XYZ file of C-alpha atoms in Angstrom:
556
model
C 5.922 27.380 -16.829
C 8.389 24.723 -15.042
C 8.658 24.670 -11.115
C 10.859 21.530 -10.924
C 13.755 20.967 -13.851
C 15.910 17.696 -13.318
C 18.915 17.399 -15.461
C 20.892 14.159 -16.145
C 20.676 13.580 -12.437
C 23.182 10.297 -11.535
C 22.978 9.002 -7.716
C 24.720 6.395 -6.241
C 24.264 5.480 -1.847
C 27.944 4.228 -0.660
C 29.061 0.722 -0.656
C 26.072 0.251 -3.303
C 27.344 -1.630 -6.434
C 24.860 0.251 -8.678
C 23.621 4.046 -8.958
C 20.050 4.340 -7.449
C 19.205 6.955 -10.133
C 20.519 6.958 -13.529
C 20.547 9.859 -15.709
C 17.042 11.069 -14.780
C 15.666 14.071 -16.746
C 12.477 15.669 -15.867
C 10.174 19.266 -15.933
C 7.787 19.486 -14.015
C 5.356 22.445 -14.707
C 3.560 24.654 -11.633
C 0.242 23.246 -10.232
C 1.253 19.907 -11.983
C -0.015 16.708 -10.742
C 2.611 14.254 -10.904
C 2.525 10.318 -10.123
C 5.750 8.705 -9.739
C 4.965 4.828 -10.262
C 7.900 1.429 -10.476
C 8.931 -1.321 -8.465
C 9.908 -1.709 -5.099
C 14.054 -0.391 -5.221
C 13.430 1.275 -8.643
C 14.153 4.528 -6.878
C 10.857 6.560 -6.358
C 11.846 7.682 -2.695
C 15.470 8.261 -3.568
C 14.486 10.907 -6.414
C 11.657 12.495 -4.273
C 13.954 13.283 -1.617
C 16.462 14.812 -4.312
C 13.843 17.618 -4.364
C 14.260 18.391 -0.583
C 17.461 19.854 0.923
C 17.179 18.551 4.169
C 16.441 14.777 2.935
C 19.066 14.347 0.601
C 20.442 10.933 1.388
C 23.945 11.036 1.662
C 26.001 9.574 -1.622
C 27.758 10.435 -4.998
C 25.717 12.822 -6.755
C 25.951 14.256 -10.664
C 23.357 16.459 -12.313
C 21.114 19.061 -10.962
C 17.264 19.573 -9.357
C 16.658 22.772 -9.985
C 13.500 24.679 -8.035
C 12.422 28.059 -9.768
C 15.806 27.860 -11.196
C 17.858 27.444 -8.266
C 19.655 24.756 -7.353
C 18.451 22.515 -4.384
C 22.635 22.849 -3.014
C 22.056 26.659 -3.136
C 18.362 26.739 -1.572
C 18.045 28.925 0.999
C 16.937 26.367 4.546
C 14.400 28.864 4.789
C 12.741 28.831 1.701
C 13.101 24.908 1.771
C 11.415 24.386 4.868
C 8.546 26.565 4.127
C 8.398 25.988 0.257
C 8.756 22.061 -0.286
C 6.267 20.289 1.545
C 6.770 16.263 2.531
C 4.464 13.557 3.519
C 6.766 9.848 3.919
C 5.132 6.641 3.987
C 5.211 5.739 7.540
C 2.891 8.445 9.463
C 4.365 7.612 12.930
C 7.967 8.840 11.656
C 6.787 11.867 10.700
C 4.970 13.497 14.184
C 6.943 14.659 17.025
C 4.383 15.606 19.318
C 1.737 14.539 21.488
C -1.334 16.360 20.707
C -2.756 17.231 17.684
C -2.890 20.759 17.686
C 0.665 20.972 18.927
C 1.600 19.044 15.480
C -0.674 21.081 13.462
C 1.364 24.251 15.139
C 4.620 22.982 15.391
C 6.049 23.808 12.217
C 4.871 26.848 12.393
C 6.425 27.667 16.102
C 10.097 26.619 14.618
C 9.529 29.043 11.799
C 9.238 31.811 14.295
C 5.696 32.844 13.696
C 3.682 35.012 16.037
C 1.030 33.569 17.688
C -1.668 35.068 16.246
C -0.523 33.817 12.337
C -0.277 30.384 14.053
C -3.531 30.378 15.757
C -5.637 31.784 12.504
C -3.206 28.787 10.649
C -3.712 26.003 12.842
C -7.728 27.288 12.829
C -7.756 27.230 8.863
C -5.624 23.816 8.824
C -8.175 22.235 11.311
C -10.982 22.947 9.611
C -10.078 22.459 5.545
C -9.244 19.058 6.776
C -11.988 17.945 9.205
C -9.860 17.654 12.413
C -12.227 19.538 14.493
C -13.322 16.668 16.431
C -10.067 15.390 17.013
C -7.952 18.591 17.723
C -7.647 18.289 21.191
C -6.473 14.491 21.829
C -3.647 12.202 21.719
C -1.569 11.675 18.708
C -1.340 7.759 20.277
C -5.624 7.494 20.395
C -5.135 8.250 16.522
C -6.038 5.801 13.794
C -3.713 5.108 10.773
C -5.569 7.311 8.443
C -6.241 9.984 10.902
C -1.969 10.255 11.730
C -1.605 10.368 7.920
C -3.925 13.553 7.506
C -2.428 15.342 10.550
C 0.835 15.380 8.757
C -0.481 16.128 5.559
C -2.199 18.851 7.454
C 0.576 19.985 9.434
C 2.802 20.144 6.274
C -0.018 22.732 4.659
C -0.058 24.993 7.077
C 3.048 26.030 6.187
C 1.969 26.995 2.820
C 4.404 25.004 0.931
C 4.532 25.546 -3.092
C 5.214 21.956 -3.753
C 3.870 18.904 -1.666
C 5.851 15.944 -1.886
C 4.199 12.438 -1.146
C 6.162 9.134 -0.651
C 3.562 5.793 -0.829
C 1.280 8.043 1.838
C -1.451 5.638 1.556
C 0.090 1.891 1.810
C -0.892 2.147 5.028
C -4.605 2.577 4.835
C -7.509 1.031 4.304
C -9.234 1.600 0.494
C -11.809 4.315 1.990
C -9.278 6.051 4.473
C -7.056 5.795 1.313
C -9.531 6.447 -1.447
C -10.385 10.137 0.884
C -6.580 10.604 1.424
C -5.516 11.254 -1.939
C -9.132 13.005 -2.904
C -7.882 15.333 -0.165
C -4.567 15.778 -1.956
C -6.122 15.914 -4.986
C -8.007 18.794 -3.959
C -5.318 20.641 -2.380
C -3.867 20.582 -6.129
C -7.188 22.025 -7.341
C -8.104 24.420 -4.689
C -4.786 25.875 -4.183
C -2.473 25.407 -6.890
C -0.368 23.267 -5.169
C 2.378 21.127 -6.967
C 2.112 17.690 -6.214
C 4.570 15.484 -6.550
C 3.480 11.715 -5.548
C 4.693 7.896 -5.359
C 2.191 5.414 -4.420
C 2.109 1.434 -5.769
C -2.060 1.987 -5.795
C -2.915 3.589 -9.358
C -6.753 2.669 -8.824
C -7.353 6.234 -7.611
C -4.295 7.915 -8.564
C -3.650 7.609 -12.609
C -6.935 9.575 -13.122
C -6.124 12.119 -10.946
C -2.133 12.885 -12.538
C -1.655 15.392 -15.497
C 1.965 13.544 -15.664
C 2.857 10.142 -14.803
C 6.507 9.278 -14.597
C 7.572 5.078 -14.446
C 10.842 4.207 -12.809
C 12.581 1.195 -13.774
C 15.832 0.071 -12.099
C 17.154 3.748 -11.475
C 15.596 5.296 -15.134
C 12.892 6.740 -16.809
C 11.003 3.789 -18.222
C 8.314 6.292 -19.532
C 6.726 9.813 -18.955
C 3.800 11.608 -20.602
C -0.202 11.277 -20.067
C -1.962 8.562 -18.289
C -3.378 6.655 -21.173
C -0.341 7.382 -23.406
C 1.311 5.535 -20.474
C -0.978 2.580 -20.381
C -1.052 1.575 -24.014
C 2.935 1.867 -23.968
C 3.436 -0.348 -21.187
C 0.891 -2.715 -22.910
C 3.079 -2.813 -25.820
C 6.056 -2.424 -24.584
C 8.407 -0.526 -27.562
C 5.961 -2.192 -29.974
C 7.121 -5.927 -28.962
C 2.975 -6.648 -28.696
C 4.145 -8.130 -24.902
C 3.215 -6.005 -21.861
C 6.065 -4.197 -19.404
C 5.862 -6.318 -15.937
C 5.139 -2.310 -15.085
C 1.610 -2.797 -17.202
C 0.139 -5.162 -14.410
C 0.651 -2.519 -11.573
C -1.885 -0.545 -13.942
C -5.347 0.118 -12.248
C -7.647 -2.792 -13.089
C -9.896 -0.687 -15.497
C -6.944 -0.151 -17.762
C -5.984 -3.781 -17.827
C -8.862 -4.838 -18.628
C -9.528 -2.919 -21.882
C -6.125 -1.966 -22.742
C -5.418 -4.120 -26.084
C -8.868 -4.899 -26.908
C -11.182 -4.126 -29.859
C -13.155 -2.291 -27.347
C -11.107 0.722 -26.539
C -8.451 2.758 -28.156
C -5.450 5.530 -26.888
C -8.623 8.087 -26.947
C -11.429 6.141 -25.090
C -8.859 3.995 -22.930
C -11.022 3.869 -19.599
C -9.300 4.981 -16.343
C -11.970 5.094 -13.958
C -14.897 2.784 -13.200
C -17.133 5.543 -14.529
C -15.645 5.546 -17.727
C -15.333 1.868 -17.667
C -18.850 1.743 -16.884
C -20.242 4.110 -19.559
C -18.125 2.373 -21.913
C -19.688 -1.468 -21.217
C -23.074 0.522 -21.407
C -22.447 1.759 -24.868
C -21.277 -2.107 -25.718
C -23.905 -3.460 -24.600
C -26.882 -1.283 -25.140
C -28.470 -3.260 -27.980
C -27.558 -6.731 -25.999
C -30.102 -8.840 -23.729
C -29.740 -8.967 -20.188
C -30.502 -12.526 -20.117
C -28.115 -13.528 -23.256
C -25.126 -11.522 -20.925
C -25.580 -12.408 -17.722
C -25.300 -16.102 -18.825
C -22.169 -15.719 -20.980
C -18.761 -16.973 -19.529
C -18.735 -19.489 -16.095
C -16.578 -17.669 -13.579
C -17.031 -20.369 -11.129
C -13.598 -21.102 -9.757
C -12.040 -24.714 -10.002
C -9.583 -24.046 -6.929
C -11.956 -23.209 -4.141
C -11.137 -25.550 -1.044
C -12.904 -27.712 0.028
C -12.610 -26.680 4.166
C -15.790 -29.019 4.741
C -12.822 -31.446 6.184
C -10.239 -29.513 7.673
C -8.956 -30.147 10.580
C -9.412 -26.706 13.213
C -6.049 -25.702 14.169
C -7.069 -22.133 15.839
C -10.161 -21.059 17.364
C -11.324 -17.793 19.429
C -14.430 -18.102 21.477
C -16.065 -15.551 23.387
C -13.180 -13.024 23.350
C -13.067 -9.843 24.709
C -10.064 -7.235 25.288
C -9.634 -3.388 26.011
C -6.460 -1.702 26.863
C -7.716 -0.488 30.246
C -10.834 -0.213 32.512
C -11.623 3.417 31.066
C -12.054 2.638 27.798
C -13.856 1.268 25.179
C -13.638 -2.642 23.979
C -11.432 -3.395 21.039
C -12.757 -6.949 20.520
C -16.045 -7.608 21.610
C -17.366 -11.261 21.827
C -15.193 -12.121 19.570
C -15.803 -15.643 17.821
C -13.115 -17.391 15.187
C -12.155 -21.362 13.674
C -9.989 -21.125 11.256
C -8.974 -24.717 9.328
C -5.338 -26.356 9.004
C -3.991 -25.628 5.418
C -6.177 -22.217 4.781
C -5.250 -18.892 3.447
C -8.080 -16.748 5.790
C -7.884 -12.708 5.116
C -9.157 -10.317 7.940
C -10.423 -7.198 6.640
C -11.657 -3.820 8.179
C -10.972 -0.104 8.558
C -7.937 1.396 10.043
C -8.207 1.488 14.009
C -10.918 -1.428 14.224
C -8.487 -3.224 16.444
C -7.541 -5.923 13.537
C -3.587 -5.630 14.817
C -4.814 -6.004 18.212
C -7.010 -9.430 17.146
C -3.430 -10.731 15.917
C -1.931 -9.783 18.801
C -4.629 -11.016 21.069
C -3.913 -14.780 18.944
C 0.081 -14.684 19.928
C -0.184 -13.830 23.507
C 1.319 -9.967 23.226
C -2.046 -8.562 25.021
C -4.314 -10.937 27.212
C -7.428 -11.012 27.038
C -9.867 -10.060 29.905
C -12.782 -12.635 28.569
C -12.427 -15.792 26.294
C -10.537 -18.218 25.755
C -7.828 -18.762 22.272
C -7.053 -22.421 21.451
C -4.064 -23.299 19.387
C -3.594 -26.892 18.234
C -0.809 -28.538 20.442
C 1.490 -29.545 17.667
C 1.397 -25.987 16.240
C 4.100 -23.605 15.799
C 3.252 -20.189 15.437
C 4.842 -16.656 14.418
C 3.632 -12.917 13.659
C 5.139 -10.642 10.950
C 4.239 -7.294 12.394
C 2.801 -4.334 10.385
C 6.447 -2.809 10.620
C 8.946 -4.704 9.411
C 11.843 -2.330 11.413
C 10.228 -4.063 14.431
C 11.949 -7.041 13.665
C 15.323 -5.586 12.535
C 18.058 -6.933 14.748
C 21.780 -7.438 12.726
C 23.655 -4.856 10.136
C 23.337 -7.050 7.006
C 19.795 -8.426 5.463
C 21.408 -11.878 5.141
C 21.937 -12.082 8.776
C 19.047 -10.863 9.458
C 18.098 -14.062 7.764
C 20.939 -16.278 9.240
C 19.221 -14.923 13.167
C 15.846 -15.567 12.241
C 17.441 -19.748 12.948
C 18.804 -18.479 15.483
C 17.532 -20.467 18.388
C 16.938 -23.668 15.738
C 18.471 -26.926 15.928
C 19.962 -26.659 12.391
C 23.908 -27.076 11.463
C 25.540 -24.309 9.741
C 25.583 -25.609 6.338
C 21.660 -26.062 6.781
C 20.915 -22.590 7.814
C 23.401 -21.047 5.392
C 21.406 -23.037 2.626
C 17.525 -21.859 4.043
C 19.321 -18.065 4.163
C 20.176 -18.359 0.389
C 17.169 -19.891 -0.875
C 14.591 -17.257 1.200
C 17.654 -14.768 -0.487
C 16.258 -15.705 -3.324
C 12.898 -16.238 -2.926
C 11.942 -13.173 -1.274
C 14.293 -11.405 -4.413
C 16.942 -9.822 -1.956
C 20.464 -11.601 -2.547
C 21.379 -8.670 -4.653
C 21.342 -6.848 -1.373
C 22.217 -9.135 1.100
C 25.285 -6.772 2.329
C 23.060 -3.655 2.229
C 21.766 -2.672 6.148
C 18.117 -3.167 6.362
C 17.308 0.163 7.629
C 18.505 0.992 3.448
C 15.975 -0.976 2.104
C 13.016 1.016 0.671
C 9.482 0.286 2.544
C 8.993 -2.825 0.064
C 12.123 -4.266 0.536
C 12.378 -4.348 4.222
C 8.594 -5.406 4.063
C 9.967 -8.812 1.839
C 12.984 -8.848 4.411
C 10.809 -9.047 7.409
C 8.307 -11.684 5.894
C 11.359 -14.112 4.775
C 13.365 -13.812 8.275
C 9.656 -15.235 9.913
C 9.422 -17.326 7.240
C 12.850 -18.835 7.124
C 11.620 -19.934 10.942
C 9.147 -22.435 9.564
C 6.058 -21.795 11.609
C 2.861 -23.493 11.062
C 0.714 -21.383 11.691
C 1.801 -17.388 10.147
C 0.232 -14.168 11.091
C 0.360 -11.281 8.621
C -0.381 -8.084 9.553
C -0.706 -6.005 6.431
C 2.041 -8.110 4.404
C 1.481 -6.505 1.156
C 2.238 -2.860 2.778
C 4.487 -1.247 -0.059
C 5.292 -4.418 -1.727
C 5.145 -3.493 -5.419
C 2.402 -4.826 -7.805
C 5.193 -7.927 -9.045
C 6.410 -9.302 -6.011
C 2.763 -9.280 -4.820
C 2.577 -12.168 -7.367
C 5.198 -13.802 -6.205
C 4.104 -13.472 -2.573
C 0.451 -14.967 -3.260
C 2.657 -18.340 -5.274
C 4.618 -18.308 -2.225
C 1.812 -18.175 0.950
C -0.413 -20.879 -1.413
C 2.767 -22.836 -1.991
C 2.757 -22.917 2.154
C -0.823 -23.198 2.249
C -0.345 -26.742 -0.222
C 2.293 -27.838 2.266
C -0.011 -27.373 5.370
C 0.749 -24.373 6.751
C -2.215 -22.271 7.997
C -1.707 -18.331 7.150
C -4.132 -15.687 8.842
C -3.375 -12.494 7.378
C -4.920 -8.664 8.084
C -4.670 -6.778 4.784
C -6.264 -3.726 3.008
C -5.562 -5.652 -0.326
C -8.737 -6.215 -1.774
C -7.357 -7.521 -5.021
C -5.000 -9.121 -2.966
C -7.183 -11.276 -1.046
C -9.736 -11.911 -3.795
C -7.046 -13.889 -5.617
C -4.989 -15.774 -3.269
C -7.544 -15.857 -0.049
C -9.602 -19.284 0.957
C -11.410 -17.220 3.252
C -12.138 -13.656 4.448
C -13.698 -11.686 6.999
C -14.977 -8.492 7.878
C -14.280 -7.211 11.381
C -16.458 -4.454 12.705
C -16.970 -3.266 15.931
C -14.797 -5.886 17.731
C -16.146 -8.876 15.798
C -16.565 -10.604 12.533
C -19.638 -9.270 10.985
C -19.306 -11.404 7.784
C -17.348 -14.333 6.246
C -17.357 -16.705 3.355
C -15.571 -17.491 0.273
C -13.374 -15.229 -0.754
C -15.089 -14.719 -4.467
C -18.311 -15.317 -2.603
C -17.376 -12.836 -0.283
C -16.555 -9.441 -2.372
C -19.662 -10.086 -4.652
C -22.146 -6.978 -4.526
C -20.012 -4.852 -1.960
C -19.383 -0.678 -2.771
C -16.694 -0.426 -1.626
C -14.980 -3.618 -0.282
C -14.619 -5.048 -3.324
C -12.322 -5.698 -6.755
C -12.781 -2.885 -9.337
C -14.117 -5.995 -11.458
C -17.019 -6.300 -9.550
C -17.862 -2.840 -9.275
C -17.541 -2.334 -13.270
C -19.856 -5.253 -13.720
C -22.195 -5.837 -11.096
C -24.483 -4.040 -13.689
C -24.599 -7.435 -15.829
C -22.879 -9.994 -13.505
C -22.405 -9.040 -10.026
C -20.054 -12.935 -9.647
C -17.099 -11.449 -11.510
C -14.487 -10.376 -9.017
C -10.926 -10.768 -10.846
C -10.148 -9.210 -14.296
C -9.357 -11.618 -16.031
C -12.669 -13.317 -15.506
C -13.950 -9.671 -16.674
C -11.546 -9.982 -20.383
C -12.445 -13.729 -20.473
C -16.372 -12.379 -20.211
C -16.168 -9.464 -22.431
C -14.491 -12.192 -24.935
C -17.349 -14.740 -24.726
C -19.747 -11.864 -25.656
């Protein structure tokens, strides 16, 4: 039985040149799990708030979303508030209070609900989702992960039908993530609960939908089951050359979609499967004769033996006040001229702070941070908005030179070419408060770029960039890093990091509690590590990318 119909739905935001949504037809049956996949600007946020009357953006509109048969136009505000649940991708833009049982009850208090439903609610609420410990504090003392359950949390206690999630976990790390959408999972499950979700990270997701629908440039590229999915993306209407969508795939599926190993009805989509699969394979093979098969050594691994130190922490240590606890503790950093270095760690391990700490926003209380002399040095922070100063993306550009000694022609020319590299001149009159999260995430990273610093923080850079441009962001920060610029980033990319980083870290209790190489590095890990390695480690526990797992799998 259908809960969500969408017929030849058309939408189009004003002054834009082309509809965001073209023609979209959909059913969505009750209890469904639904994953809503594509590019950055293919649309995904645009049609999820089609299904909500009170997010609606504002443009010309053909077509109908129809919820149990009524149109969203003619939805009672009631029944739309109570009924439609919504999770966006930012979790600060979503809570309005200060405590956290004030935003598990304040939903419920605008409803109208007597204190005793609210109390046995909030109770419920509280404990289905762990927040026990937590209820009484600050929103502000909240990590990432923590903000993003309170809302999903707060959004469930008004017993919505359908739960609506926009990219709910590019903001956390792979556990807080990984539990996030187990937690949504289970809400489907438990309760019944349609689920309607967008997310770039399929790792954890494709298993989980009974539908998975792929946007492309306003349309439905493809709908149906997860595998059905995979294979048609890998041959894309039987041209034997994969959609650019295939790549955003999770890792298992790429690496045994298209080979003699798997077909549409064994097509692994976990590491379990993927595993059980390599064990059938293999069972009548030699350890020995495997593990030996296929060098993965990498040719491109610096050589940082002489590099010249260009930023260096020593003895650092910082808290926000006397009361409480310290964010970095002893901290100890040297990181080499011309390096690619990737900070990793959970949400709320003070990793933003650590940049921060580098670029003189907070000062710290022990220590002392060197920066070379010749240096020139800029942050992109973990929200792009932050940075958002003009009405137009390419002034945005055209400010970011604002205080340089360039002529006009010059920084007209730098605007069009980081246009174009970052893949925005097609919106260059669109305001960047328009932009989806990947977009202005590309916007903000190009106006700090466009600056020409030397040395460039990242603070989570890949945060809702889509599984392409992520390409073309690691040939862009190596193309800097060839050039001599030094790049420090804080990510929760593993896969991210594995293939473009020189160097990572793990920072744990205020300090770095290991480093090396990156493919060094994510060898032998649970959880920080590539799905590679985890599918492997069984055999060879030194394969970290795909491709060195299909170039393996080939040589045996």
């Amino acid at each position: 039985m259908e809960k969500i119909r969408i017929e030849n739905l058309t939408f189009k935001y004003p002054l834009s040149e082309k509809p965001a949504l073209i023609d979209i037809n959909l059913c969505i049956g009750r209890s469904e799990f639904v994953a809503v996949c594509g590019k950055s600007g293919c649309g995904k946020s645009t049609l999820l708030r089609q299904m909500k009357k009170s997010l609606v953006p504002y443009g010309e509109k053909s077509g109908a979303v129809l919820i149990d048969g009524i149109s969203i136009e003619n939805q009672d505000d009631r029944t739309s508030a109570i009924g439609i649940g919504f999770v966006q991708q930012n979790p600060d833009n979503q809570i309005v209070t200060d405590k956290v049982w004030h935003e598990l009850a304040f939903g419920l208090e605008n409803l109208g609900y007597s204190n005793q439903v609210i109390k046995r609610r909030v109770a419920e609420m509280a404990s289905y989702f762990g927040i026990q410990n937590w209820f009484r504090m600050d929103v502000s003392e909240l990590s990432g992960g923590q903000k993003q359950l309170l809302n999903l949390a707060s959004v469930m206690a008004m017993q919505p039908e359908v739960l609506i999630l926009d990219e709910p976990a590019s903001q956390l790390d792979p556990i807080a993530a990984t539990e996030f959408l187990n937690t949504v999972y289970r809400i489907n499950r438990d309760l019944g609960t349609t689920v309607i979700i967008s997310e770039h990270r399929l790792e954890d997701l494709f298993p989980m939908a009974d539908q998975v629908v792929v946007l492309d440039e306003g349309r439905v590229l493809a709908n149906g089951d997860a595998r059905q999915i995979a294979l048609e993306l890998y041959d894309h209407v039987g041209s034997g050359n994969p959609h650019p969508m295939f790549f955003g795939m999770p890792h298992v599926v790429r690496i045994f979609a298209g080979t003699e190993f798997a077909s549409k009805d064994n097509l692994p989509l976990t590491v379990r499967e993927g595993r059980l699969l390599l064990d059938n394979l293999l069972e009548d093979k030699k350890v020995e004769e495997i593990s030996t098969k296929y060098d993965s050594t990498r040719s491109n691994t610096p050589d940082t033996n002489s590099k010249e130190n260009v930023l260096s922490l020593k003895d650092v240590y910082f808290r926000y006040n006397h009361k409480s606890n310290d964010i970095l503790r002893g901290m100890n950093l040297d990181i080499d001229k011309g390096t690619l270095n990737c900070l990793l760690g959970g949400n709320g391990s003070g990793k933003s702070t650590l940049l921060k700490a580098i670029i003189g926003i907070v000062k710290p209380q022990r220590g002392k941070i060197t920066i070379g002399a010749e240096e020139k040095i800029a942050l992109v922070p973990q929200d792009p908005q932050a940075l958002f100063t003009e009405i137009t993306v390419e002034e945005e550009m055209f400010e970011g030179m604002a205080f340089m000694d360039l002529s006009e022609d010059e920084k007209l020319s730098r605007t069009e070419d980081m246009l174009s590299l970052m893949g925005l001149t097609h919106l260059r009159k669109a305001n960047p408060y328009d932009l989806s999260g990947g977009e202005q995430q590309r916007l903000a990273i190009g106006k700090v770029m466009v600056y020409g610093p030397t040395i460039l923080l990242l603070d989570e850079p890949t945060k809702g960039l889509d599984p392409f441009f992520k390409l073309t962001l690691g040939s862009v920060l190596r193309e800097l890093v060839n050039q001599g610029t030094t790049i420090f980033m804080v990510s929760h990319d593993i896969d991210f990091c594995a293939i473009n980083g020189d160097k990572c870290y793990m920072f744990f209790d205020g300090e770095i509690s290991a480093s090396g190489d990156s493919h060094e590095f994510f060898r032998g890990n649970n959880f920080y590590t590539t799905t590679a390695n985890k599918l492997t480690r069984k055999w060879r526990d030194d394969l970290v990318l795909s491709e060195e797992v299909r170039e393996w799998l080939k040589s045996i």
